[in-house]
Amino acid sequence: MDARLDEDAEQFAAILDRARALAGDYLDSLDHRPAAATLPDRGLAVTATLPVEGVGALAALDRFSSDYDRYLSASPGAHYFGFVTGGGSPAALAADWLVATFDQNAQLNGDSCAPFIEAQAIDMLRQLLAWPATWTGVCVTGATMANYVGIAMARQWAGKMLGRDIAADGLWGLQPIAVFAGAAHSSTSKALSMAGFGRNALHSLPLLDGRETFDIAALEAALIAHGDAPKIVVASAGTVNTVDFDDLAALAALKQRHPFWLHVDAAFGGIAAASPARRALLAGIEAADSVTVDAHKWLNVPYDCAVAFTAQKHLSLQIEIFRNQSAYLPAPQAVAHNYLHLTPENSRRLRALPLWMSLVAYGQAGFAEIVERNCASAKLLGERIAAHPRFRLAAPVRLNVVCLALREDRIDAASQLAQLCKALHADGTAFVTPSMLDGKPVLRVAICNWRTTDADIEMTCEALFRLADALAMPGGASEPVASEISGETPDTISAQH
Ligand SMILES: *Cc1c(COP(=O)(O)O)cnc(C)c1O
C-alpha cells in the first residue's frame, strides 16, 4: 500500500475528527463571516500541480482550509438570500455525512436497505405536502433533473399517441410536439433541449397583467388550435421572482375537456403545502402527471437532492425510457423503488437519507413552522421596504421572496440598484441576487433557510438602508431626484452618467 494511504488508514479516526472540527468552525462562523465571499477580481486558479507523492489527508485538510476557507460563502447561514438557497438542517447535515460514510449504491439489488429508505423518504414527503397516495417518486440531483424526467415521460406519452415508441425509435420524422408554459423556469428550456424536443418547442403563453401566471383562456384557445395533436403543459407552482402560481385547479378542469400531459414545476413553491394554511395555492395538483420538487431549497436538505414525482399509472412509461438492462442486472420490474430504471443515473448515492432524517426529525409541524416563519419574515421585509422613502416593492410579497427596487423618480435607478447589490455583497451582512421583472432590474431576497428569523431581516434592512443612503450622499451617483431637475427627462439625465 502507498505509504501515505497506509498512514491515513492508521489515523482514520483522527482525520475524521479534523474534518469534524473544520465543519464545526465553519458552522460557528456562519453568523459573522461575510454572507457571500468576495473572490479576487481575476478569480482563483483553475490549474494545480498534481503532487507525485501525496501529503496525506491531514495535511490536505489543512491546505484546503488555509487556501479556501476565506473564499467560502455562508450559503447555509441565515443571511444568504441569493437564488433560492436552503440551508442544511441539523438532522439533514448529520445524515449527509453518513451518506458518504455508508456509500451505498441506492439500487434494488437485494443487498442494502437503501432503496427502502428512499421509498420511505418520498412517501413521507408526499404526506408532508398532502399529495396523492397514487404518486410515486424518485430522488434526483435537482429540480432541473426532475423537470427532465417529467418532460421525458411527457415525450414518451406523446409518442404513444402518435404511434411511436420514442424511447425505442427516437423522435425522427415526427411532427413537432407543442409544449405550453407561462413564466417557466429556465430549466424547462434546458430539459426540452436535453429531451430532443428543442428549446423552440416551448410556446410561451401570455401572462395575466402584473402577474407571472398564464392566461388559462389563452391556453384553452391554443389547445383547441392544436387539434388532436398531443400537447404538453408545464405549469409553475412558485416562480422564482414573485412566487406566483399557475391556476392548477383550472388546469385540472381544462384537462378533462382537452387532454394534455401536465407537468408541474413546484421546485420550492410546492413546499408551501407543508403548511396546511397554504395548501390552497396548490389545489388541483393531484391532476398532474409529473411533478418536480426540490429538497435542497425550502426543505433545507444539503445539495443535491430533489424528487421527481409521477402518477403511478405512468410508471411503465418511465421504465420504458430509463430502463437499464444487462446480462448482470435483473430485468426491470415495474416497482416504484427499482430506481435503476427510473432516472438518467445508474450508480447513485443514497441522497434520500438527509431527506428521510429531517422528515423524521422535524415532522409536519417542524416544516410548517419553517414555511410560516420564512413567509412572515418576507412579509416583514416587504413592509420595511414599502415604508422606506428610497425603495419600492417591485411585486407584492406572495410567499417567501421579496422583489425590491429603488423608487423610480430617482435617476439612474438601474445602475444604482446594481451598485447597491455590489455594496451589500462587499458589506457582507446579507447576500441577495439581481433579477429582471417586467424588463426592469430588481433585487430578489429569497428566504428559505431554517435559521432565518425576523432579527436577521432587521439586520438586512439596516444594511440595505445604510448602504442606499451612502450611495445617495453628495458625490454618490443619485442624489438629484429626476423630478427636481427642470427641463430634463430622466432618460436624458441617466444617459449622461
Ligand atoms: C431552482 C428551480 C429550478 C432548478 O432547480 P435546481 O435544483 O437548481 O436544478 C427549477 N424550477 C424552479 C421553479 C426553481 O426554483
Short mmCIF file of C-alpha atoms and ligand atoms in Angstrom, two decimals, residues 84 142-145 147 185 187 238 240 265 267-268 294 296-297, ligand 1:
data_model
loop_
_atom_site.label_atom_id
_atom_site.label_comp_id
_atom_site.label_asym_id
_atom_site.label_seq_id
_atom_site.Cartn_x
_atom_site.Cartn_y
_atom_site.Cartn_z
CA VAL A 84 -33.36 30.02 -3.88
CA GLY A 142 -32.13 18.79 -8.51
CA ALA A 143 -35.26 20.30 -9.95
CA THR A 144 -33.62 20.59 -13.37
CA MET A 145 -33.19 16.82 -13.48
CA ASN A 147 -38.07 18.53 -14.81
CA HIS A 185 -38.11 28.40 -15.08
CA SER A 187 -34.53 24.69 -16.61
CA GLY A 238 -43.91 29.08 -7.44
CA VAL A 240 -38.55 32.42 -8.71
CA ASP A 265 -42.61 22.60 -11.58
CA ALA A 267 -39.37 23.22 -7.11
CA PHE A 268 -39.70 25.33 -4.00
CA ASP A 294 -36.56 20.32 -4.70
CA HIS A 296 -32.19 21.35 -1.33
CA LYS A 297 -34.20 24.57 -1.34
C1 LIG B 1 -34.42 26.23 -8.58
C2 LIG B 1 -35.50 25.93 -9.53
C3 LIG B 1 -35.29 25.02 -10.59
C4 LIG B 1 -33.95 24.37 -10.84
O1 LIG B 1 -33.58 23.68 -9.73
P1 LIG B 1 -32.14 23.02 -9.49
O2 LIG B 1 -32.37 22.33 -8.21
O3 LIG B 1 -31.19 24.16 -9.42
O4 LIG B 1 -31.85 22.10 -10.61
C5 LIG B 1 -36.36 24.74 -11.40
N1 LIG B 1 -37.55 25.33 -11.22
C6 LIG B 1 -37.77 26.24 -10.25
C7 LIG B 1 -39.11 26.86 -10.10
C8 LIG B 1 -36.75 26.57 -9.36
O5 LIG B 1 -36.97 27.43 -8.37
#
